[in-house]
Tab-separated table of C-alpha atoms (C1' of nucleotides) in Angstrom:
chain	number	residue	atom	x	y	z
P	1	UNK	CA	141.594	98.969	-55.862
P	2	UNK	CA	141.862	101.362	-53.240
P	3	UNK	CA	144.478	101.089	-50.489
P	4	UNK	CA	142.802	101.582	-47.384
P	5	UNK	CA	143.989	100.185	-44.075
P	6	UNK	CA	141.598	100.934	-41.591
P	7	UNK	CA	144.474	102.172	-38.834
P	8	UNK	CA	145.587	104.726	-41.162
P	9	UNK	CA	142.215	106.232	-41.922
P	10	UNK	CA	141.807	109.092	-40.003
P	11	UNK	CA	137.979	109.257	-39.009
P	12	UNK	CA	138.829	105.602	-37.379
P	13	UNK	CA	141.891	106.833	-35.507
P	14	UNK	CA	140.254	110.023	-34.324
P	15	UNK	CA	137.120	107.649	-33.059
P	16	UNK	CA	139.535	105.406	-31.286
P	17	UNK	CA	141.167	107.992	-29.614
P	18	UNK	CA	138.823	110.073	-28.495
P	19	UNK	CA	136.869	107.104	-26.990
P	20	UNK	CA	139.868	106.311	-25.225
P	21	UNK	CA	139.823	109.907	-23.729
P	22	UNK	CA	136.377	109.432	-23.047
P	23	UNK	CA	136.426	106.459	-21.280
P	24	UNK	CA	139.258	107.200	-19.165
P	25	UNK	CA	137.714	110.767	-18.160
P	26	UNK	CA	134.232	109.163	-17.304
P	27	UNK	CA	135.777	106.691	-15.286
P	28	UNK	CA	137.501	109.008	-13.134
P	29	UNK	CA	134.835	111.522	-12.670
P	30	UNK	CA	132.235	108.857	-11.781
P	31	UNK	CA	134.543	107.410	-9.449
P	32	UNK	CA	135.830	110.478	-7.845
P	33	UNK	CA	132.562	112.574	-8.018
P	34	UNK	CA	129.661	110.430	-9.111
P	35	UNK	CA	129.348	112.730	-12.105
P	36	UNK	CA	128.592	111.737	-15.802
P	37	UNK	CA	130.188	113.389	-18.448
P	38	UNK	CA	126.938	115.328	-19.991
P	39	UNK	CA	126.843	116.412	-15.988
P	40	UNK	CA	129.986	117.606	-15.780
P	41	UNK	CA	129.856	119.338	-19.002
P	42	UNK	CA	126.728	121.597	-17.596
P	43	UNK	CA	128.593	122.040	-14.369
P	44	UNK	CA	131.718	123.454	-16.318
P	45	UNK	CA	129.629	126.081	-18.243
P	46	UNK	CA	127.294	126.686	-15.370
P	47	UNK	CA	130.524	127.709	-13.135
P	48	UNK	CA	131.376	130.040	-16.038
P	49	UNK	CA	128.494	131.870	-16.277
P	50	UNK	CA	125.598	131.286	-13.860
P	51	UNK	CA	121.848	132.223	-14.742
P	52	UNK	CA	121.914	130.292	-18.170
P	53	UNK	CA	118.924	128.378	-19.725
P	54	UNK	CA	119.099	124.616	-20.699
P	55	UNK	CA	118.772	125.885	-24.464
P	56	UNK	CA	122.021	127.790	-23.938
P	57	UNK	CA	123.679	125.039	-22.430
P	58	UNK	CA	123.047	122.514	-25.266
P	59	UNK	CA	124.369	125.295	-27.845
P	60	UNK	CA	127.407	125.563	-25.505
P	61	UNK	CA	128.065	122.033	-25.068
P	62	UNK	CA	126.662	120.567	-28.254
P	63	UNK	CA	124.852	118.303	-26.692
P	64	UNK	CA	121.141	117.076	-27.460
P	65	UNK	CA	118.353	119.013	-25.387
P	66	UNK	CA	117.492	115.520	-24.118
P	67	UNK	CA	120.333	115.212	-22.505
P	68	UNK	CA	120.643	118.501	-21.161
P	69	UNK	CA	117.150	118.051	-19.661
P	70	UNK	CA	118.232	114.852	-18.015
P	71	UNK	CA	121.804	115.998	-16.798
P	72	UNK	CA	120.410	119.121	-15.429
P	73	UNK	CA	117.410	117.006	-13.397
P	74	UNK	CA	120.112	114.756	-11.939
P	75	UNK	CA	122.179	117.895	-10.669
P	76	UNK	CA	119.166	119.442	-9.361
P	77	UNK	CA	117.749	116.439	-7.430
P	78	UNK	CA	121.820	116.175	-6.447
P	79	UNK	CA	121.375	119.423	-5.152
P	80	UNK	CA	124.429	120.776	-7.004
P	81	UNK	CA	122.509	123.064	-9.261
P	82	UNK	CA	119.334	125.164	-8.463
P	83	UNK	CA	116.700	126.498	-10.787
P	84	UNK	CA	115.185	130.110	-10.797
P	85	UNK	CA	112.456	131.318	-12.745
P	86	UNK	CA	113.317	132.940	-15.814
P	87	UNK	CA	111.020	136.426	-15.709
P	88	UNK	CA	111.506	137.109	-19.113
P	89	UNK	CA	110.397	133.816	-20.490
P	90	UNK	CA	108.566	131.273	-18.472
P	91	UNK	CA	109.064	128.300	-20.730
P	92	UNK	CA	112.395	128.252	-19.143
P	93	UNK	CA	114.500	128.651	-16.202
P	94	UNK	CA	117.897	129.988	-15.237
P	95	UNK	CA	120.238	127.665	-13.970
P	96	UNK	CA	123.344	128.314	-11.366
P	97	UNK	CA	125.253	126.199	-8.888
P	98	UNK	CA	124.229	125.971	-5.329
P	99	UNK	CA	126.835	126.443	-2.830
P	100	UNK	CA	127.566	122.461	-2.892
P	101	UNK	CA	127.794	122.447	-6.486
P	102	UNK	CA	130.490	125.267	-6.464
P	103	UNK	CA	132.147	123.267	-3.966
P	104	UNK	CA	132.150	120.631	-6.110
P	105	UNK	CA	133.400	122.386	-9.144
P	106	UNK	CA	136.252	123.773	-7.080
P	107	UNK	CA	137.152	120.331	-6.677
P	108	UNK	CA	136.354	118.728	-9.954
P	109	UNK	CA	137.958	121.560	-12.395
P	110	UNK	CA	141.596	120.919	-11.116
P	111	UNK	CA	141.394	117.517	-11.276
P	112	UNK	CA	140.057	117.416	-14.951
P	113	UNK	CA	143.028	120.138	-15.468
P	114	UNK	CA	145.195	117.558	-14.148
P	115	UNK	CA	143.541	114.433	-16.395
P	116	UNK	CA	143.864	117.017	-19.401
P	117	UNK	CA	147.678	117.799	-18.582
P	118	UNK	CA	148.619	114.025	-18.181
P	119	UNK	CA	147.263	113.269	-21.543
P	120	UNK	CA	149.073	116.426	-23.279
P	121	UNK	CA	152.245	115.735	-21.460
P	122	UNK	CA	154.386	114.897	-24.291
P	123	UNK	CA	152.885	117.667	-26.592
P	124	UNK	CA	154.754	121.173	-26.257
P	125	UNK	CA	153.071	124.139	-26.632
P	126	UNK	CA	153.600	124.548	-30.449
P	127	UNK	CA	152.165	121.032	-30.828
P	128	UNK	CA	149.148	121.650	-28.819
P	129	UNK	CA	148.449	124.986	-30.404
P	130	UNK	CA	148.774	123.157	-33.788
P	131	UNK	CA	146.589	120.122	-32.443
P	132	UNK	CA	143.900	122.396	-31.636
P	133	UNK	CA	143.728	124.305	-35.033
P	134	UNK	CA	144.043	121.047	-36.757
P	135	UNK	CA	140.830	119.808	-34.906
P	136	UNK	CA	138.945	123.372	-35.373
P	137	UNK	CA	139.587	123.110	-39.451
P	138	UNK	CA	138.782	119.315	-39.529
P	139	UNK	CA	135.765	119.850	-37.485
P	140	UNK	CA	134.376	122.369	-39.804
P	141	UNK	CA	135.556	120.145	-42.784
P	142	UNK	CA	133.435	117.487	-41.406
P	143	UNK	CA	130.127	119.649	-40.894
P	144	UNK	CA	130.475	120.575	-44.762
P	145	UNK	CA	130.396	117.329	-45.705
P	146	UNK	CA	127.439	116.399	-43.558
P	147	UNK	CA	125.856	119.445	-41.778
P	148	UNK	CA	123.483	117.684	-39.247
P	149	UNK	CA	124.675	114.976	-36.776
P	150	UNK	CA	125.647	115.934	-33.311
P	151	UNK	CA	126.308	113.172	-30.521
P	152	UNK	CA	127.661	113.188	-27.186
P	153	UNK	CA	129.477	110.693	-25.105
V	1	UNK	CA	139.699	128.360	-8.368
V	2	UNK	CA	141.123	126.648	-11.684
V	3	UNK	CA	140.505	128.264	-14.824
V	4	UNK	CA	138.510	125.629	-17.325
V	5	UNK	CA	136.839	126.743	-20.212
V	6	UNK	CA	134.891	123.906	-21.612
V	7	UNK	CA	135.877	124.657	-25.122
V	8	UNK	CA	139.572	124.528	-24.694
V	9	UNK	CA	139.240	121.500	-22.735
V	10	UNK	CA	141.102	118.708	-25.062
V	11	UNK	CA	138.834	115.916	-24.015
V	12	UNK	CA	135.789	117.633	-25.148
V	13	UNK	CA	137.005	119.362	-28.223
V	14	UNK	CA	138.099	115.853	-29.054
V	15	UNK	CA	134.986	114.137	-28.274
V	16	UNK	CA	132.948	116.917	-30.259
V	17	UNK	CA	135.128	116.809	-33.263
V	18	UNK	CA	135.456	113.142	-33.233
V	19	UNK	CA	131.355	112.840	-33.049
V	20	UNK	CA	131.011	115.243	-35.837
V	21	UNK	CA	133.201	113.185	-38.559
V	22	UNK	CA	132.002	109.982	-37.269
V	23	UNK	CA	128.408	111.473	-37.790
V	24	UNK	CA	129.419	112.456	-41.218
V	25	UNK	CA	130.771	109.119	-42.204
V	26	UNK	CA	128.131	107.198	-40.745
V	27	UNK	CA	125.225	109.144	-42.453
V	28	UNK	CA	127.309	108.628	-46.001
V	29	UNK	CA	127.677	105.101	-45.664
V	30	UNK	CA	124.331	104.534	-44.511
V	31	UNK	CA	123.038	106.228	-47.403
V	32	UNK	CA	124.882	105.004	-49.968
V	33	UNK	CA	125.429	101.529	-48.932
V	34	UNK	CA	123.318	100.818	-46.015
V	35	UNK	CA	126.387	100.047	-44.035
V	36	UNK	CA	126.845	100.749	-40.351
V	37	UNK	CA	130.342	101.991	-39.239
V	38	UNK	CA	131.151	98.499	-37.306
V	39	UNK	CA	130.045	96.627	-40.485
V	40	UNK	CA	132.173	98.795	-42.431
V	41	UNK	CA	134.951	98.362	-40.502
V	42	UNK	CA	134.964	94.748	-40.585
V	43	UNK	CA	134.632	94.571	-44.292
V	44	UNK	CA	137.900	97.222	-44.184
V	45	UNK	CA	139.739	94.521	-42.194
V	46	UNK	CA	138.189	91.297	-44.090
V	47	UNK	CA	139.147	92.929	-47.285
V	48	UNK	CA	143.147	93.435	-46.018
V	49	UNK	CA	143.486	89.584	-44.866
V	50	UNK	CA	140.726	87.040	-45.664
V	51	UNK	CA	140.141	84.072	-43.350
V	52	UNK	CA	140.175	85.938	-40.230
V	53	UNK	CA	138.439	85.029	-36.813
V	54	UNK	CA	135.962	87.170	-35.023
V	55	UNK	CA	138.240	87.591	-32.098
V	56	UNK	CA	140.938	88.792	-34.248
V	57	UNK	CA	138.782	91.260	-35.870
V	58	UNK	CA	137.964	92.530	-32.442
V	59	UNK	CA	141.497	93.473	-31.794
V	60	UNK	CA	141.948	94.707	-35.297
V	61	UNK	CA	138.977	97.026	-34.898
V	62	UNK	CA	139.107	97.385	-31.276
V	63	UNK	CA	135.112	96.736	-31.295
V	64	UNK	CA	134.092	94.583	-28.592
V	65	UNK	CA	133.398	91.262	-29.356
V	66	UNK	CA	129.697	91.761	-29.127
V	67	UNK	CA	129.737	94.620	-31.689
V	68	UNK	CA	131.730	92.138	-34.176
V	69	UNK	CA	129.556	89.423	-33.782
V	70	UNK	CA	126.460	91.476	-34.681
V	71	UNK	CA	128.121	92.979	-37.318
V	72	UNK	CA	129.467	90.112	-38.541
V	73	UNK	CA	125.995	88.491	-38.638
V	74	UNK	CA	124.635	91.380	-40.366
V	75	UNK	CA	127.182	90.824	-43.092
V	76	UNK	CA	126.793	87.102	-43.580
V	77	UNK	CA	122.893	87.556	-43.696
V	78	UNK	CA	123.221	90.220	-46.495
V	79	UNK	CA	125.658	87.716	-48.545
V	80	UNK	CA	128.560	90.177	-48.297
V	81	UNK	CA	130.944	87.956	-46.298
V	82	UNK	CA	131.109	84.158	-46.080
V	83	UNK	CA	132.186	81.959	-43.079
V	84	UNK	CA	134.464	78.980	-43.183
V	85	UNK	CA	134.790	76.586	-40.758
V	86	UNK	CA	138.157	77.197	-38.790
V	87	UNK	CA	139.836	73.474	-38.859
V	88	UNK	CA	142.294	74.421	-36.454
V	89	UNK	CA	139.674	75.705	-33.738
V	90	UNK	CA	135.995	74.571	-34.069
V	91	UNK	CA	135.013	77.372	-31.446
V	92	UNK	CA	135.519	79.964	-34.347
V	93	UNK	CA	134.935	80.503	-38.116
V	94	UNK	CA	136.784	82.481	-40.622
V	95	UNK	CA	135.596	85.060	-42.222
V	96	UNK	CA	135.993	86.220	-45.946
V	97	UNK	CA	134.517	88.612	-48.234
V	98	UNK	CA	132.092	86.960	-50.998
V	99	UNK	CA	132.314	88.189	-54.396
V	100	UNK	CA	129.618	90.567	-53.832
V	101	UNK	CA	131.168	91.816	-50.640
V	102	UNK	CA	134.684	92.429	-52.580
V	103	UNK	CA	132.467	94.350	-55.245
V	104	UNK	CA	130.938	96.468	-52.375
V	105	UNK	CA	134.027	97.033	-50.920
V	106	UNK	CA	135.738	98.274	-54.088
V	107	UNK	CA	133.150	101.035	-54.088
V	108	UNK	CA	133.080	102.066	-50.532
V	109	UNK	CA	136.629	101.910	-50.032
V	110	UNK	CA	137.242	105.107	-52.885
V	111	UNK	CA	134.237	106.745	-51.240
V	112	UNK	CA	135.920	106.758	-47.877
V	113	UNK	CA	138.908	107.997	-48.568
V	114	UNK	CA	137.543	110.464	-50.544
V	115	UNK	CA	135.472	111.424	-47.613
V	116	UNK	CA	138.444	111.340	-45.413
V	117	UNK	CA	140.537	113.520	-47.907
V	118	UNK	CA	137.850	116.003	-47.706
V	119	UNK	CA	138.231	116.422	-44.128
V	120	UNK	CA	141.748	116.473	-44.625
V	121	UNK	CA	141.661	118.805	-47.231
V	122	UNK	CA	143.268	121.801	-45.261
V	123	UNK	CA	145.930	120.117	-43.687
V	124	UNK	CA	149.293	119.704	-45.772
V	125	UNK	CA	151.537	116.326	-45.466
V	126	UNK	CA	153.319	117.501	-42.533
V	127	UNK	CA	150.410	118.359	-40.473
V	128	UNK	CA	149.085	115.211	-40.940
V	129	UNK	CA	151.524	113.359	-40.195
V	130	UNK	CA	152.037	115.625	-36.974
V	131	UNK	CA	148.326	115.061	-36.335
V	132	UNK	CA	148.362	111.176	-36.543
V	133	UNK	CA	151.521	111.272	-33.981
V	134	UNK	CA	149.938	113.505	-31.760
V	135	UNK	CA	146.715	110.897	-31.803
V	136	UNK	CA	149.113	107.948	-31.099
V	137	UNK	CA	150.958	109.912	-27.924
V	138	UNK	CA	147.555	111.107	-26.613
V	139	UNK	CA	146.164	107.483	-26.811
V	140	UNK	CA	149.184	105.823	-25.324
V	141	UNK	CA	148.693	108.484	-22.251
V	142	UNK	CA	144.997	107.837	-22.095
V	143	UNK	CA	145.786	104.122	-21.640
V	144	UNK	CA	148.100	104.630	-18.836
V	145	UNK	CA	145.311	107.096	-17.374
V	146	UNK	CA	143.246	104.169	-17.121
V	147	UNK	CA	143.841	101.051	-18.859
V	148	UNK	CA	140.347	99.830	-19.603
V	149	UNK	CA	137.743	101.189	-21.642
V	150	UNK	CA	136.908	100.746	-25.326
V	151	UNK	CA	134.023	102.032	-27.026
V	152	UNK	CA	132.985	102.019	-30.789
V	153	UNK	CA	131.409	104.356	-33.050
J	1	DC	C1'	142.252	60.020	-20.539
J	2	DC	C1'	139.345	63.544	-17.397
J	3	DG	C1'	138.170	66.818	-14.710
J	4	DA	C1'	139.327	72.084	-14.091
J	5	DT	C1'	140.128	76.284	-16.495
J	6	DA	C1'	140.336	79.165	-20.527
J	7	DT	C1'	138.707	80.878	-24.929
J	8	DA	C1'	135.436	82.039	-29.222
J	9	DG	C1'	131.364	83.450	-30.032
J	10	DT	C1'	125.866	84.196	-28.892
J	11	DT	C1'	122.141	85.948	-26.278
J	12	DT	C1'	120.388	88.579	-22.437
J	13	DC	C1'	119.706	92.496	-19.893
J	14	DA	C1'	120.564	97.115	-18.350
J	15	DG	C1'	122.148	101.731	-19.670
J	16	DC	C1'	122.725	105.943	-22.767
J	17	DT	C1'	121.298	108.427	-26.615
J	18	DG	C1'	118.394	110.874	-29.599
J	19	DA	C1'	114.034	111.814	-33.160
J	20	DA	C1'	109.555	112.582	-32.547
J	21	DA	C1'	105.593	113.906	-29.957
J	22	DC	C1'	103.818	116.314	-26.492
J	23	DG	C1'	102.561	120.345	-22.876
J	24	DA	C1'	103.518	125.047	-21.616
J	25	DC	C1'	104.584	129.543	-22.995
J	26	DT	C1'	105.615	133.153	-26.365
J	27	DT	C1'	105.861	135.632	-30.876
J	28	DT	C1'	103.509	136.699	-34.906
J	29	DT	C1'	100.318	137.914	-37.915
J	30	DC	C1'	95.948	139.677	-39.699
O	1	DG	C1'	93.624	140.230	-29.298
O	2	DA	C1'	92.924	135.694	-30.566
O	3	DA	C1'	94.411	132.177	-34.127
O	4	DA	C1'	98.885	130.160	-36.177
O	5	DA	C1'	103.386	129.397	-36.008
O	6	DG	C1'	107.483	128.709	-33.388
O	7	DT	C1'	110.314	127.625	-28.832
O	8	DC	C1'	111.574	125.646	-23.987
O	9	DG	C1'	111.816	121.713	-21.801
O	10	DT	C1'	110.130	116.628	-20.768
O	11	DT	C1'	108.317	112.125	-21.873
O	12	DT	C1'	108.056	108.428	-24.934
O	13	DC	C1'	110.445	104.920	-27.579
O	14	DA	C1'	113.688	102.673	-30.484
O	15	DG	C1'	118.470	102.082	-31.605
O	16	DC	C1'	122.992	101.265	-30.058
O	17	DT	C1'	126.725	99.624	-26.956
O	18	DG	C1'	128.574	96.371	-23.603
O	19	DA	C1'	128.632	93.934	-18.904
O	20	DA	C1'	127.799	89.523	-17.668
O	21	DA	C1'	125.688	85.114	-18.261
O	22	DC	C1'	125.508	81.195	-21.225
O	23	DT	C1'	127.260	77.204	-24.983
O	24	DA	C1'	130.349	74.982	-27.233
O	25	DT	C1'	134.938	73.761	-27.782
O	26	DA	C1'	140.031	73.820	-26.518
O	27	DT	C1'	144.126	73.282	-23.168
O	28	DC	C1'	146.145	72.343	-19.104
O	29	DG	C1'	147.268	69.645	-14.991
O	30	DG	C1'	147.687	65.309	-12.501
DNA sequence: CCGATATAGTTTCAGCTGAAACGACTTTTC
DNA sequence: GAAAAGTCGTTTCAGCTGAAACTATATCGG
């Protein structure tokens, strides 16, 4: 009989840790800025390169197009993001932060980095690099095991 | 303005990798054994120590009691798990694998370890230890940042 | 003992997610 | 240049999750 202890099982550990981290971040963003995680992710990517389509946002954030669509609508309604017609392709629009959106981003981003720093506090630079590289390799392997599968949170 | 690139942001990377891994595993278990992740987790813990209550299962798997309740019902209905009255406390029952459940476990556990091995293939023993230790530290830090929050998948 | 409070587990309900169907527009093909 | 096929984005629907309400039992304080 196989020797399998759940809390030594990596997929389980990964899921637990990721959920804790996500929950901590989600709570903070929601309380401080009224943002959900998908919304915050869109803002982060739009801030980097304004004039982006939703489909590109989906690729960048690895979120489903439905999730992107809903988050984008919420942000537009809140006046944080504006849509301009895409001349090249009228099926889509181009998204950019409004002035208000930019202002919010300038508040959220430092807070995000601060939260991240708190969670990484006990890792030194080498460890962080190693962690990041390992995550990349694990993700690649997972993609091989089952090519599909997305999932946001 | 803060320098924040989403794909270097640890909480995001963690979430993406964890979701990929979970999706890969979930697909495999569902296809091979008709098990969802919460069900599989219960089986893994019950196999280790039969005669366990649902509340203890919740602690062990870090899943919500609702999730545990539903997974337990499904397993009982499928005849993989049996409930015996808990003499000491009649609010709860004690769960154990049936013969069928044990048989299934003996198939699932090796498969689980095999899947894990595939994902960890490119990490050597030292790296795995380091990864595990880092996950522990990150989880602890996340718990400090926001004590609550659970979440299964 | 017995009422007050707490805990195990279930049910209900609201929220989030993503597959699938759909509408609008674009590209390809003949 | 129009029908066929593909893509962007929205809507719909079904599934999963967890907070809160609820039932049954247990424990605590007087």
